[in-house]
mmCIF file of C-alpha atoms in Angstrom:
data_model
loop_
_atom_site.group_PDB
_atom_site.id
_atom_site.type_symbol
_atom_site.label_atom_id
_atom_site.label_comp_id
_atom_site.label_asym_id
_atom_site.label_seq_id
_atom_site.Cartn_x
_atom_site.Cartn_y
_atom_site.Cartn_z
ATOM 1 C CA ILE A 1 -63.834 -14.376 8.601
ATOM 2 C CA ALA A 2 -65.334 -16.795 6.087
ATOM 3 C CA GLN A 3 -65.900 -14.162 3.405
ATOM 4 C CA PRO A 4 -62.408 -12.600 3.345
ATOM 5 C CA MET A 5 -60.933 -16.097 3.720
ATOM 6 C CA SER A 6 -62.872 -17.287 0.685
ATOM 7 C CA GLN A 7 -61.695 -14.267 -1.315
ATOM 8 C CA LEU A 8 -58.059 -14.784 -0.350
ATOM 9 C CA GLY A 9 -58.225 -18.522 -0.948
ATOM 10 C CA ALA A 10 -59.537 -17.988 -4.477
ATOM 11 C CA LEU A 11 -56.971 -15.234 -5.098
ATOM 12 C CA LEU A 12 -54.204 -17.659 -4.062
ATOM 13 C CA GLY A 13 -55.439 -20.272 -6.528
ATOM 14 C CA PHE A 14 -57.235 -22.636 -4.157
ATOM 15 C CA GLN A 15 -60.548 -24.106 -5.276
ATOM 16 C CA VAL A 16 -62.741 -22.767 -2.502
ATOM 17 C CA PHE A 17 -65.648 -24.912 -1.377
ATOM 18 C CA VAL A 18 -68.036 -23.195 1.030
ATOM 19 C CA VAL A 19 -69.991 -25.729 3.082
ATOM 20 C CA ASP A 20 -72.816 -24.586 5.347
ATOM 21 C CA ASP A 21 -76.106 -25.996 6.550
ATOM 22 C CA ARG A 22 -77.842 -22.607 6.459
ATOM 23 C CA PRO A 23 -79.378 -21.701 3.086
ATOM 24 C CA ASP A 24 -79.003 -17.972 3.775
ATOM 25 C CA PHE A 25 -75.242 -18.263 4.254
ATOM 26 C CA ALA A 26 -73.906 -20.466 1.447
ATOM 27 C CA THR A 27 -74.985 -18.098 -1.320
ATOM 28 C CA ARG A 28 -73.338 -16.802 -4.473
ATOM 29 C CA GLU A 29 -73.991 -13.240 -3.250
ATOM 30 C CA ARG A 30 -71.898 -13.832 -0.117
ATOM 31 C CA PHE A 31 -69.227 -15.969 -1.806
ATOM 32 C CA PRO A 32 -69.052 -14.992 -5.504
ATOM 33 C CA GLU A 33 -65.501 -16.336 -5.894
ATOM 34 C CA ALA A 34 -66.197 -19.787 -4.433
ATOM 35 C CA HIS A 35 -65.673 -22.742 -6.742
ATOM 36 C CA ARG A 36 -68.653 -24.521 -5.162
ATOM 37 C CA LEU A 37 -71.330 -23.720 -2.617
ATOM 38 C CA ILE A 38 -72.629 -26.726 -0.719
ATOM 39 C CA ARG A 39 -75.538 -26.815 1.682
ATOM 40 C CA ALA A 40 -74.640 -29.748 3.889
ATOM 41 C CA ASP A 41 -75.913 -31.608 6.893
ATOM 42 C CA PHE A 42 -73.252 -31.485 9.617
ATOM 43 C CA SER A 43 -73.884 -35.139 10.469
ATOM 44 C CA ASP A 44 -71.940 -35.841 7.230
ATOM 45 C CA PRO A 45 -70.480 -32.449 6.270
ATOM 46 C CA PHE A 46 -68.090 -33.644 3.564
ATOM 47 C CA ALA A 47 -70.387 -36.033 1.706
ATOM 48 C CA ASP A 48 -70.281 -33.825 -1.401
ATOM 49 C CA VAL A 49 -66.739 -32.515 -0.973
ATOM 50 C CA PRO A 50 -63.850 -34.345 -2.645
ATOM 51 C CA ILE A 51 -61.118 -34.489 0.018
ATOM 52 C CA HIS A 52 -57.741 -36.037 -0.779
ATOM 53 C CA GLY A 53 -54.114 -35.853 0.289
ATOM 54 C CA ARG A 54 -53.625 -32.394 -1.259
ATOM 55 C CA SER A 55 -56.771 -30.830 0.232
ATOM 56 C CA HIS A 56 -56.607 -27.910 2.630
ATOM 57 C CA VAL A 57 -59.636 -27.748 4.915
ATOM 58 C CA LEU A 58 -60.342 -24.756 7.100
ATOM 59 C CA LEU A 59 -63.185 -24.991 9.602
ATOM 60 C CA VAL A 60 -64.941 -21.704 10.285
ATOM 61 C CA THR A 61 -68.071 -23.062 11.928
ATOM 62 C CA ARG A 62 -70.498 -21.345 14.242
ATOM 63 C CA GLY A 63 -69.961 -23.608 17.220
ATOM 64 C CA HIS A 64 -67.948 -26.191 19.121
ATOM 65 C CA LYS A 65 -70.415 -28.960 18.226
ATOM 66 C CA TYR A 66 -69.896 -28.416 14.493
ATOM 67 C CA ASP A 67 -66.116 -28.144 14.851
ATOM 68 C CA TYR A 68 -66.109 -31.481 16.642
ATOM 69 C CA GLU A 69 -68.301 -33.243 14.057
ATOM 70 C CA CYS A 70 -66.208 -31.947 11.170
ATOM 71 C CA LEU A 71 -62.897 -32.804 12.826
ATOM 72 C CA VAL A 72 -63.937 -36.361 13.620
ATOM 73 C CA ARG A 73 -64.842 -36.908 9.971
ATOM 74 C CA LEU A 74 -61.624 -35.308 8.703
ATOM 75 C CA LEU A 75 -59.354 -37.203 11.094
ATOM 76 C CA ARG A 76 -60.875 -40.538 10.126
ATOM 77 C CA MET A 77 -60.453 -40.012 6.378
ATOM 78 C CA ASP A 78 -57.872 -42.031 4.528
ATOM 79 C CA PRO A 79 -56.093 -40.369 2.939
ATOM 80 C CA GLY A 80 -56.499 -37.348 5.122
ATOM 81 C CA ALA A 81 -56.283 -33.743 4.033
ATOM 82 C CA ALA A 82 -52.839 -32.125 3.818
ATOM 83 C CA TYR A 83 -54.060 -29.318 6.073
ATOM 84 C CA VAL A 84 -56.818 -29.339 8.672
ATOM 85 C CA GLY A 85 -57.329 -26.020 10.407
ATOM 86 C CA MET A 86 -59.905 -24.742 12.858
ATOM 87 C CA ILE A 87 -60.582 -21.150 13.784
ATOM 88 C CA GLY A 88 -61.356 -20.703 17.430
ATOM 89 C CA SER A 89 -60.355 -19.245 20.728
ATOM 90 C CA ARG A 90 -57.902 -21.062 22.977
ATOM 91 C CA ARG A 91 -60.848 -22.135 25.150
ATOM 92 C CA ARG A 92 -62.827 -23.459 22.171
ATOM 93 C CA VAL A 93 -59.837 -25.352 20.809
ATOM 94 C CA ARG A 94 -59.092 -26.851 24.240
ATOM 95 C CA ALA A 95 -62.710 -27.996 24.669
ATOM 96 C CA THR A 96 -62.754 -29.557 21.197
ATOM 97 C CA TYR A 97 -59.454 -31.358 21.785
ATOM 98 C CA ALA A 98 -60.664 -32.682 25.156
ATOM 99 C CA GLN A 99 -63.791 -34.097 23.548
ATOM 100 C CA LEU A 100 -61.792 -35.660 20.703
ATOM 101 C CA LEU A 101 -59.409 -37.343 23.164
ATOM 102 C CA ASP A 102 -62.349 -38.577 25.294
ATOM 103 C CA ASP A 103 -63.806 -40.164 22.163
ATOM 104 C CA GLY A 104 -60.659 -42.057 21.240
ATOM 105 C CA ILE A 105 -58.884 -39.714 18.836
ATOM 106 C CA SER A 106 -55.139 -40.160 19.382
ATOM 107 C CA ARG A 107 -52.669 -37.458 20.322
ATOM 108 C CA ASP A 108 -50.949 -38.000 16.946
ATOM 109 C CA GLN A 109 -54.236 -37.204 15.220
ATOM 110 C CA LEU A 110 -54.635 -34.022 17.295
ATOM 111 C CA ASP A 111 -51.187 -32.929 16.191
ATOM 112 C CA ARG A 112 -52.454 -32.868 12.584
ATOM 113 C CA ILE A 113 -54.879 -30.060 13.438
ATOM 114 C CA HIS A 114 -53.811 -26.446 13.025
ATOM 115 C CA ALA A 115 -55.716 -24.743 15.805
ATOM 116 C CA PRO A 116 -55.974 -21.951 16.464
ATOM 117 C CA VAL A 117 -55.117 -21.291 12.817
ATOM 118 C CA GLY A 118 -52.901 -18.684 11.304
ATOM 119 C CA LEU A 119 -49.525 -17.127 11.850
ATOM 120 C CA ASP A 120 -48.985 -14.767 14.749
ATOM 121 C CA LEU A 121 -49.218 -11.435 12.937
ATOM 122 C CA GLY A 122 -51.101 -9.579 15.659
ATOM 123 C CA ALA A 123 -54.225 -9.748 13.483
ATOM 124 C CA GLU A 124 -57.454 -8.301 14.880
ATOM 125 C CA THR A 125 -59.926 -7.595 12.072
ATOM 126 C CA PRO A 126 -61.584 -10.367 10.027
ATOM 127 C CA GLU A 127 -59.486 -9.352 7.022
ATOM 128 C CA GLU A 128 -56.237 -9.393 9.018
ATOM 129 C CA ILE A 129 -57.132 -12.778 10.492
ATOM 130 C CA ALA A 130 -57.814 -14.064 6.967
ATOM 131 C CA VAL A 131 -54.347 -12.847 5.889
ATOM 132 C CA ALA A 132 -52.750 -14.643 8.870
ATOM 133 C CA VAL A 133 -54.604 -17.861 8.011
ATOM 134 C CA ALA A 134 -53.849 -17.541 4.287
ATOM 135 C CA ALA A 135 -50.158 -17.073 5.142
ATOM 136 C CA GLU A 136 -50.217 -20.318 7.122
ATOM 137 C CA LEU A 137 -51.945 -22.122 4.251
ATOM 138 C CA VAL A 138 -49.249 -20.966 1.826
ATOM 139 C CA LEU A 139 -46.553 -21.921 4.348
ATOM 140 C CA VAL A 140 -47.913 -25.467 4.636
ATOM 141 C CA HIS A 141 -48.674 -25.782 0.912
ATOM 142 C CA ARG A 142 -45.293 -24.489 -0.293
ATOM 143 C CA GLY A 143 -43.103 -25.607 2.608
ATOM 144 C CA GLY A 144 -41.639 -22.274 3.626
ATOM 145 C CA SER A 145 -39.937 -21.553 6.935
ATOM 146 C CA GLY A 146 -42.286 -18.816 8.142
ATOM 147 C CA ARG A 147 -39.305 -16.612 8.983
ATOM 148 C CA PRO A 148 -39.143 -12.994 7.805
ATOM 149 C CA LEU A 149 -37.322 -12.853 4.459
ATOM 150 C CA ARG A 150 -35.124 -10.083 5.886
ATOM 151 C CA ASP A 151 -33.737 -12.646 8.351
ATOM 152 C CA VAL A 152 -33.418 -15.377 5.717
ATOM 153 C CA GLU A 153 -31.621 -13.256 3.101
ATOM 154 C CA ARG A 154 -29.626 -10.954 5.434
ATOM 155 C CA VAL A 155 -28.822 -8.647 2.495
ATOM 156 C CA ALA A 156 -27.284 -5.902 4.626
ATOM 157 C CA THR A 157 -24.809 -8.181 6.416
ATOM 158 C CA ARG A 158 -24.053 -10.421 3.417
ATOM 159 C CA PHE A 159 -23.455 -7.711 0.832
ATOM 160 C CA PHE A 160 -22.641 -4.648 2.896
ATOM 161 C CA PRO A 161 -20.441 -5.712 5.787
ATOM 162 C CA GLU A 162 -19.578 -3.058 8.293
ATOM 163 C CA ARG A 163 -16.838 -0.817 7.018
ATOM 164 C CA ALA A 164 -13.969 0.133 9.218
ATOM 165 C CA PRO A 165 -13.795 3.907 9.881
#
């Protein structure tokens, strides 16, 4: 999911930072559109990443342990990112939240996390999941409603009311 997400993020105008601790993964060949590639230590994953109140951070890590470490750092930042999202199954999200609560992270802080991420589009493939996540990022960034435009505009009922026979 990281590769199509990086492509979509760049296409949408976000400055994409790819952060990974594995030298074989954070490469220009895998992420040619990324603004920056950072090989980081997950004990301080955002040391070289400028995060501010307009940042959108999406965690696509390879395990619960890394999700937890990244989330703790993000939730303790002041100012925090505008969007903090984490890809993961319901079980993985639940386990991460339980650990965060056990370690003193408040319920209000948990409510800042978008997890699992994305809009419910019925996505299955990595590319479809990336579209669902990108749609949520745009929704949060631009402040949309998330409703289908057909339902918002109601063109048929507004401009073409039913005609009497």
